[in-house]
């Protein structure tokens, strides 16, 4: 199975570090240019001062031009390394010309040859550091040998010092790459089982789908949910549950092909990417996995394939989950919502999301978060299923709100707020007309009640609010905060969690906030702000 390193992508932290190195390089070049001009002024009686001053000016102008470059766009582009190499080679060429004009190898300006190598070692990959060190070393030797009065002893000693510095810089760059690779593996690996966590799995899945799209080949997804895993934790303890999860990963690893990728999405939920597999091949993999796990960890399994069941990761995961839940029903597991029921509910929710100008499937994301929070709070399968349906339909009452209010960028008026406050009641009324969903009617009605009693429509507070509503309120707020809206930019997960913590006890149930935080810490690493 593959590691968790992103294929074809660049980590956010790496992008930020390389972009910041451009700013640092510009400032360093300007400082050195200023120092060079001071040196020229102090030695004005020597030859070629105007030429040397002009060369320092060229270096400063080049640096200032880089201020206009969109740093992050350059760092994310395939031309990133050629860009940095060209920049460094330009600095080396200017240094060589300045030193040659100032008398050759004995010029104090020769110390500038150390700067490109040291700077490269701080953020460049090893291959780039080696290339820059080699060019830099050759440039100094060329200047030293070609000078009017070469000093072999000086050139030799200086060359040894420069070579030792280059070797140390290469060693440092090598260690930096090893540390980055180790951190990348840790950030994308599940600490209990060693397979990919949700972040690593989703990155790999996106890469496989991109490859499948380019090559015109199918790609299968197999979702697994261990049946009755909660009972193992409850009756035999968490140590037994952890051991069972590790056993399941070993079995899956032995059953799938080397090129397939396994990820733990959270709790007892796993998924396998099966590159090149169409519906029949993916179903065959699912059947083998179900048979292999049956001895100790019977599992419900769902299958989806690109492009048959979806064009992107979210569509395929949703399709596989629907098939998984349908399989639970067929096998007599304690679930009653069919794939068809989830399908029409999702379609209705999607229509609401589109009217709200939401850039992603908000209702489905809220449903996923609700189930994760409720699992952390040890809800049963049946209750999880009902909560999922309530979360998918929690915004259905907004179908009655005019578009100009839903998509409004300006502050809402009192009349606008009145229309929004009535939406939970309208949503509950719509859901109440659907046979079999009577249980979730109050969950939809009270989804926006606040823990301190200041919410709507009925001003319930504390434990008077159904726990499902408290879970739903936290999940809804978290996805809204981390998603783009017409009137504001999204926050990071870390910023969203901090916002929820600040309002725990007033707007949100503190226990539900803690459960969400626990889920995110174990399933999806929170990006730093």
PDB file of N, CA, C and O in Angstrom, residues 367-419:
ATOM      1  N   UNK A 367     -24.105  16.297   7.723  1.00  0.00           N
ATOM      2  CA  UNK A 367     -24.520  14.944   8.095  1.00  0.00           C
ATOM      3  C   UNK A 367     -23.316  14.090   8.477  1.00  0.00           C
ATOM      4  O   UNK A 367     -23.349  13.338   9.465  1.00  0.00           O
ATOM      5  N   UNK A 368     -22.242  14.191   7.717  1.00  0.00           N
ATOM      6  CA  UNK A 368     -21.025  13.424   8.016  1.00  0.00           C
ATOM      7  C   UNK A 368     -20.467  13.827   9.379  1.00  0.00           C
ATOM      8  O   UNK A 368     -20.087  12.975  10.198  1.00  0.00           O
ATOM      9  N   UNK A 369     -20.421  15.138   9.647  1.00  0.00           N
ATOM     10  CA  UNK A 369     -19.912  15.613  10.939  1.00  0.00           C
ATOM     11  C   UNK A 369     -20.820  15.179  12.088  1.00  0.00           C
ATOM     12  O   UNK A 369     -20.338  14.802  13.162  1.00  0.00           O
ATOM     13  N   UNK A 370     -22.130  15.229  11.878  1.00  0.00           N
ATOM     14  CA  UNK A 370     -23.070  14.812  12.916  1.00  0.00           C
ATOM     15  C   UNK A 370     -22.855  13.352  13.298  1.00  0.00           C
ATOM     16  O   UNK A 370     -22.825  12.994  14.489  1.00  0.00           O
ATOM     17  N   UNK A 371     -22.734  12.497  12.310  1.00  0.00           N
ATOM     18  CA  UNK A 371     -22.517  11.076  12.575  1.00  0.00           C
ATOM     19  C   UNK A 371     -21.205  10.872  13.327  1.00  0.00           C
ATOM     20  O   UNK A 371     -21.129  10.077  14.271  1.00  0.00           O
ATOM     21  N   UNK A 372     -20.163  11.617  12.944  1.00  0.00           N
ATOM     22  CA  UNK A 372     -18.868  11.486  13.622  1.00  0.00           C
ATOM     23  C   UNK A 372     -18.958  11.919  15.081  1.00  0.00           C
ATOM     24  O   UNK A 372     -18.425  11.251  15.980  1.00  0.00           O
ATOM     25  N   UNK A 373     -19.646  13.035  15.344  1.00  0.00           N
ATOM     26  CA  UNK A 373     -19.810  13.503  16.722  1.00  0.00           C
ATOM     27  C   UNK A 373     -20.623  12.494  17.530  1.00  0.00           C
ATOM     28  O   UNK A 373     -20.268  12.150  18.661  1.00  0.00           O
ATOM     29  N   UNK A 374     -21.719  12.021  16.940  1.00  0.00           N
ATOM     30  CA  UNK A 374     -22.584  11.076  17.652  1.00  0.00           C
ATOM     31  C   UNK A 374     -21.873   9.755  17.923  1.00  0.00           C
ATOM     32  O   UNK A 374     -22.082   9.121  18.962  1.00  0.00           O
ATOM     33  N   UNK A 375     -21.021   9.319  16.996  1.00  0.00           N
ATOM     34  CA  UNK A 375     -20.246   8.096  17.246  1.00  0.00           C
ATOM     35  C   UNK A 375     -19.316   8.298  18.433  1.00  0.00           C
ATOM     36  O   UNK A 375     -19.136   7.393  19.261  1.00  0.00           O
ATOM     37  N   UNK A 376     -18.710   9.472  18.511  1.00  0.00           N
ATOM     38  CA  UNK A 376     -17.847   9.771  19.649  1.00  0.00           C
ATOM     39  C   UNK A 376     -18.642   9.735  20.953  1.00  0.00           C
ATOM     40  O   UNK A 376     -18.126   9.333  22.001  1.00  0.00           O
ATOM     41  N   UNK A 377     -19.910  10.131  20.888  1.00  0.00           N
ATOM     42  CA  UNK A 377     -20.796  10.105  22.062  1.00  0.00           C
ATOM     43  C   UNK A 377     -21.492   8.755  22.236  1.00  0.00           C
ATOM     44  O   UNK A 377     -22.398   8.624  23.050  1.00  0.00           O
ATOM     45  N   UNK A 378     -21.078   7.748  21.405  1.00  0.00           N
ATOM     46  CA  UNK A 378     -21.523   6.357  21.534  1.00  0.00           C
ATOM     47  C   UNK A 378     -23.019   6.175  21.227  1.00  0.00           C
ATOM     48  O   UNK A 378     -23.740   5.480  21.948  1.00  0.00           O
ATOM     49  N   UNK A 379     -23.486   6.784  20.166  1.00  0.00           N
ATOM     50  CA  UNK A 379     -24.862   6.564  19.724  1.00  0.00           C
ATOM     51  C   UNK A 379     -24.975   5.200  19.054  1.00  0.00           C
ATOM     52  O   UNK A 379     -24.002   4.662  18.519  1.00  0.00           O
ATOM     53  N   UNK A 380     -26.180   4.673  19.022  1.00  0.00           N
ATOM     54  CA  UNK A 380     -26.438   3.391  18.360  1.00  0.00           C
ATOM     55  C   UNK A 380     -26.560   3.585  16.855  1.00  0.00           C
ATOM     56  O   UNK A 380     -26.754   4.706  16.366  1.00  0.00           O
ATOM     57  N   UNK A 381     -26.489   2.474  16.115  1.00  0.00           N
ATOM     58  CA  UNK A 381     -26.599   2.543  14.648  1.00  0.00           C
ATOM     59  C   UNK A 381     -27.926   3.159  14.230  1.00  0.00           C
ATOM     60  O   UNK A 381     -27.981   3.983  13.309  1.00  0.00           O
ATOM     61  N   UNK A 382     -29.016   2.747  14.861  1.00  0.00           N
ATOM     62  CA  UNK A 382     -30.335   3.252  14.476  1.00  0.00           C
ATOM     63  C   UNK A 382     -30.425   4.759  14.696  1.00  0.00           C
ATOM     64  O   UNK A 382     -30.900   5.503  13.826  1.00  0.00           O
ATOM     65  N   UNK A 383     -29.929   5.228  15.840  1.00  0.00           N
ATOM     66  CA  UNK A 383     -29.973   6.664  16.112  1.00  0.00           C
ATOM     67  C   UNK A 383     -29.052   7.432  15.162  1.00  0.00           C
ATOM     68  O   UNK A 383     -29.362   8.555  14.751  1.00  0.00           O
ATOM     69  N   UNK A 384     -27.922   6.830  14.822  1.00  0.00           N
ATOM     70  CA  UNK A 384     -27.016   7.477  13.876  1.00  0.00           C
ATOM     71  C   UNK A 384     -27.692   7.672  12.523  1.00  0.00           C
ATOM     72  O   UNK A 384     -27.533   8.709  11.869  1.00  0.00           O
ATOM     73  N   UNK A 385     -28.456   6.668  12.140  1.00  0.00           N
ATOM     74  CA  UNK A 385     -29.141   6.727  10.856  1.00  0.00           C
ATOM     75  C   UNK A 385     -30.183   7.849  10.831  1.00  0.00           C
ATOM     76  O   UNK A 385     -30.281   8.623   9.871  1.00  0.00           O
ATOM     77  N   UNK A 386     -30.945   7.951  11.903  1.00  0.00           N
ATOM     78  CA  UNK A 386     -31.953   9.015  11.991  1.00  0.00           C
ATOM     79  C   UNK A 386     -31.292  10.388  12.046  1.00  0.00           C
ATOM     80  O   UNK A 386     -31.771  11.349  11.429  1.00  0.00           O
ATOM     81  N   UNK A 387     -30.186  10.488  12.786  1.00  0.00           N
ATOM     82  CA  UNK A 387     -29.472  11.759  12.868  1.00  0.00           C
ATOM     83  C   UNK A 387     -28.930  12.165  11.506  1.00  0.00           C
ATOM     84  O   UNK A 387     -28.968  13.344  11.129  1.00  0.00           O
ATOM     85  N   UNK A 388     -28.438  11.191  10.750  1.00  0.00           N
ATOM     86  CA  UNK A 388     -27.944  11.491   9.411  1.00  0.00           C
ATOM     87  C   UNK A 388     -29.049  12.072   8.539  1.00  0.00           C
ATOM     88  O   UNK A 388     -28.846  13.073   7.829  1.00  0.00           O
ATOM     89  N   UNK A 389     -30.214  11.479   8.594  1.00  0.00           N
ATOM     90  CA  UNK A 389     -31.329  11.984   7.803  1.00  0.00           C
ATOM     91  C   UNK A 389     -31.732  13.380   8.260  1.00  0.00           C
ATOM     92  O   UNK A 389     -31.994  14.269   7.441  1.00  0.00           O
ATOM     93  N   UNK A 390     -31.781  13.611   9.588  1.00  0.00           N
ATOM     94  CA  UNK A 390     -32.134  14.936  10.100  1.00  0.00           C
ATOM     95  C   UNK A 390     -31.128  15.984   9.647  1.00  0.00           C
ATOM     96  O   UNK A 390     -31.494  17.113   9.285  1.00  0.00           O
ATOM     97  N   UNK A 391     -29.829  15.611   9.648  1.00  0.00           N
ATOM     98  CA  UNK A 391     -28.801  16.559   9.234  1.00  0.00           C
ATOM     99  C   UNK A 391     -28.923  16.895   7.748  1.00  0.00           C
ATOM    100  O   UNK A 391     -28.752  18.047   7.343  1.00  0.00           O
ATOM    101  N   UNK A 392     -29.210  15.887   6.934  1.00  0.00           N
ATOM    102  CA  UNK A 392     -29.370  16.135   5.498  1.00  0.00           C
ATOM    103  C   UNK A 392     -30.530  17.094   5.242  1.00  0.00           C
ATOM    104  O   UNK A 392     -30.475  17.959   4.353  1.00  0.00           O
ATOM    105  N   UNK A 393     -31.575  16.986   6.058  1.00  0.00           N
ATOM    106  CA  UNK A 393     -32.793  17.779   5.833  1.00  0.00           C
ATOM    107  C   UNK A 393     -32.881  19.003   6.736  1.00  0.00           C
ATOM    108  O   UNK A 393     -33.911  19.693   6.732  1.00  0.00           O
ATOM    109  N   UNK A 394     -31.824  19.320   7.495  1.00  0.00           N
ATOM    110  CA  UNK A 394     -31.962  20.371   8.512  1.00  0.00           C
ATOM    111  C   UNK A 394     -32.237  21.753   7.917  1.00  0.00           C
ATOM    112  O   UNK A 394     -32.825  22.608   8.583  1.00  0.00           O
ATOM    113  N   UNK A 395     -31.835  21.998   6.681  1.00  0.00           N
ATOM    114  CA  UNK A 395     -32.045  23.316   6.064  1.00  0.00           C
ATOM    115  C   UNK A 395     -33.224  23.328   5.091  1.00  0.00           C
ATOM    116  O   UNK A 395     -33.410  24.315   4.376  1.00  0.00           O
ATOM    117  N   UNK A 396     -34.004  22.247   5.051  1.00  0.00           N
ATOM    118  CA  UNK A 396     -35.045  22.146   4.031  1.00  0.00           C
ATOM    119  C   UNK A 396     -36.078  23.262   4.155  1.00  0.00           C
ATOM    120  O   UNK A 396     -36.707  23.666   3.172  1.00  0.00           O
ATOM    121  N   UNK A 397     -36.246  23.810   5.368  1.00  0.00           N
ATOM    122  CA  UNK A 397     -37.211  24.896   5.547  1.00  0.00           C
ATOM    123  C   UNK A 397     -36.831  26.169   4.822  1.00  0.00           C
ATOM    124  O   UNK A 397     -37.672  27.052   4.606  1.00  0.00           O
ATOM    125  N   UNK A 398     -35.559  26.286   4.413  1.00  0.00           N
ATOM    126  CA  UNK A 398     -35.120  27.491   3.727  1.00  0.00           C
ATOM    127  C   UNK A 398     -35.607  27.568   2.284  1.00  0.00           C
ATOM    128  O   UNK A 398     -35.342  28.563   1.606  1.00  0.00           O
ATOM    129  N   UNK A 399     -36.290  26.516   1.813  1.00  0.00           N
ATOM    130  CA  UNK A 399     -36.861  26.603   0.465  1.00  0.00           C
ATOM    131  C   UNK A 399     -37.891  27.714   0.380  1.00  0.00           C
ATOM    132  O   UNK A 399     -38.188  28.209  -0.711  1.00  0.00           O
ATOM    133  N   UNK A 400     -38.431  28.118   1.540  1.00  0.00           N
ATOM    134  CA  UNK A 400     -39.450  29.175   1.529  1.00  0.00           C
ATOM    135  C   UNK A 400     -38.859  30.575   1.635  1.00  0.00           C
ATOM    136  O   UNK A 400     -39.589  31.565   1.566  1.00  0.00           O
ATOM    137  N   UNK A 401     -37.568  30.682   1.829  1.00  0.00           N
ATOM    138  CA  UNK A 401     -36.918  31.988   1.966  1.00  0.00           C
ATOM    139  C   UNK A 401     -36.549  32.509   0.580  1.00  0.00           C
ATOM    140  O   UNK A 401     -35.935  31.786  -0.214  1.00  0.00           O
ATOM    141  N   UNK A 402     -36.842  33.747   0.254  1.00  0.00           N
ATOM    142  CA  UNK A 402     -36.511  34.295  -1.067  1.00  0.00           C
ATOM    143  C   UNK A 402     -35.001  34.282  -1.330  1.00  0.00           C
ATOM    144  O   UNK A 402     -34.189  34.403  -0.410  1.00  0.00           O
ATOM    145  N   UNK A 403     -34.646  34.152  -2.614  1.00  0.00           N
ATOM    146  CA  UNK A 403     -33.238  34.117  -2.997  1.00  0.00           C
ATOM    147  C   UNK A 403     -32.488  35.371  -2.568  1.00  0.00           C
ATOM    148  O   UNK A 403     -31.310  35.304  -2.184  1.00  0.00           O
ATOM    149  N   UNK A 404     -33.136  36.535  -2.633  1.00  0.00           N
ATOM    150  CA  UNK A 404     -32.416  37.774  -2.332  1.00  0.00           C
ATOM    151  C   UNK A 404     -31.998  37.845  -0.869  1.00  0.00           C
ATOM    152  O   UNK A 404     -31.076  38.583  -0.514  1.00  0.00           O
ATOM    153  N   UNK A 405     -32.657  37.057  -0.018  1.00  0.00           N
ATOM    154  CA  UNK A 405     -32.235  36.981   1.384  1.00  0.00           C
ATOM    155  C   UNK A 405     -31.137  35.938   1.550  1.00  0.00           C
ATOM    156  O   UNK A 405     -30.120  36.171   2.214  1.00  0.00           O
ATOM    157  N   UNK A 406     -31.321  34.761   0.950  1.00  0.00           N
ATOM    158  CA  UNK A 406     -30.342  33.683   1.096  1.00  0.00           C
ATOM    159  C   UNK A 406     -28.974  34.076   0.575  1.00  0.00           C
ATOM    160  O   UNK A 406     -27.947  33.652   1.112  1.00  0.00           O
ATOM    161  N   UNK A 407     -28.942  34.892  -0.498  1.00  0.00           N
ATOM    162  CA  UNK A 407     -27.664  35.238  -1.137  1.00  0.00           C
ATOM    163  C   UNK A 407     -27.220  36.664  -0.838  1.00  0.00           C
ATOM    164  O   UNK A 407     -26.319  37.193  -1.483  1.00  0.00           O
ATOM    165  N   UNK A 408     -27.819  37.271   0.157  1.00  0.00           N
ATOM    166  CA  UNK A 408     -27.560  38.680   0.442  1.00  0.00           C
ATOM    167  C   UNK A 408     -26.155  38.868   0.997  1.00  0.00           C
ATOM    168  O   UNK A 408     -25.707  38.135   1.881  1.00  0.00           O
ATOM    169  N   UNK A 409     -25.432  39.849   0.465  1.00  0.00           N
ATOM    170  CA  UNK A 409     -24.083  40.160   0.936  1.00  0.00           C
ATOM    171  C   UNK A 409     -24.104  41.250   2.005  1.00  0.00           C
ATOM    172  O   UNK A 409     -23.171  41.349   2.805  1.00  0.00           O
ATOM    173  N   UNK A 410     -25.140  42.075   2.016  1.00  0.00           N
ATOM    174  CA  UNK A 410     -25.243  43.152   2.990  1.00  0.00           C
ATOM    175  C   UNK A 410     -25.847  42.619   4.300  1.00  0.00           C
ATOM    176  O   UNK A 410     -26.399  41.519   4.330  1.00  0.00           O
ATOM    177  N   UNK A 411     -25.733  43.389   5.390  1.00  0.00           N
ATOM    178  CA  UNK A 411     -26.354  42.964   6.660  1.00  0.00           C
ATOM    179  C   UNK A 411     -27.854  42.721   6.493  1.00  0.00           C
ATOM    180  O   UNK A 411     -28.543  43.440   5.763  1.00  0.00           O
ATOM    181  N   UNK A 412     -28.353  41.698   7.170  1.00  0.00           N
ATOM    182  CA  UNK A 412     -29.772  41.354   7.068  1.00  0.00           C
ATOM    183  C   UNK A 412     -30.616  42.349   7.855  1.00  0.00           C
ATOM    184  O   UNK A 412     -30.234  42.809   8.938  1.00  0.00           O
ATOM    185  N   UNK A 413     -31.796  42.647   7.333  1.00  0.00           N
ATOM    186  CA  UNK A 413     -32.741  43.514   8.024  1.00  0.00           C
ATOM    187  C   UNK A 413     -33.555  42.688   9.019  1.00  0.00           C
ATOM    188  O   UNK A 413     -33.496  41.451   9.042  1.00  0.00           O
ATOM    189  N   UNK A 414     -34.349  43.384   9.846  1.00  0.00           N
ATOM    190  CA  UNK A 414     -35.209  42.677  10.800  1.00  0.00           C
ATOM    191  C   UNK A 414     -36.190  41.767  10.070  1.00  0.00           C
ATOM    192  O   UNK A 414     -36.484  40.649  10.525  1.00  0.00           O
ATOM    193  N   UNK A 415     -36.687  42.228   8.927  1.00  0.00           N
ATOM    194  CA  UNK A 415     -37.604  41.403   8.151  1.00  0.00           C
ATOM    195  C   UNK A 415     -36.927  40.163   7.597  1.00  0.00           C
ATOM    196  O   UNK A 415     -37.517  39.078   7.565  1.00  0.00           O
ATOM    197  N   UNK A 416     -35.665  40.327   7.169  1.00  0.00           N
ATOM    198  CA  UNK A 416     -34.902  39.175   6.681  1.00  0.00           C
ATOM    199  C   UNK A 416     -34.739  38.147   7.791  1.00  0.00           C
ATOM    200  O   UNK A 416     -34.911  36.939   7.576  1.00  0.00           O
ATOM    201  N   UNK A 417     -34.371  38.609   8.979  1.00  0.00           N
ATOM    202  CA  UNK A 417     -34.162  37.691  10.099  1.00  0.00           C
ATOM    203  C   UNK A 417     -35.454  36.983  10.486  1.00  0.00           C
ATOM    204  O   UNK A 417     -35.435  35.808  10.876  1.00  0.00           O
ATOM    205  N   UNK A 418     -36.556  37.678  10.369  1.00  0.00           N
ATOM    206  CA  UNK A 418     -37.832  37.044  10.703  1.00  0.00           C
ATOM    207  C   UNK A 418     -38.121  35.882   9.759  1.00  0.00           C
ATOM    208  O   UNK A 418     -38.584  34.815  10.177  1.00  0.00           O
ATOM    209  N   UNK A 419     -37.816  36.067   8.475  1.00  0.00           N
ATOM    210  CA  UNK A 419     -38.021  34.990   7.508  1.00  0.00           C
ATOM    211  C   UNK A 419     -37.108  33.809   7.811  1.00  0.00           C
ATOM    212  O   UNK A 419     -37.513  32.641   7.702  1.00  0.00           O
TER     213      UNK A 419
END
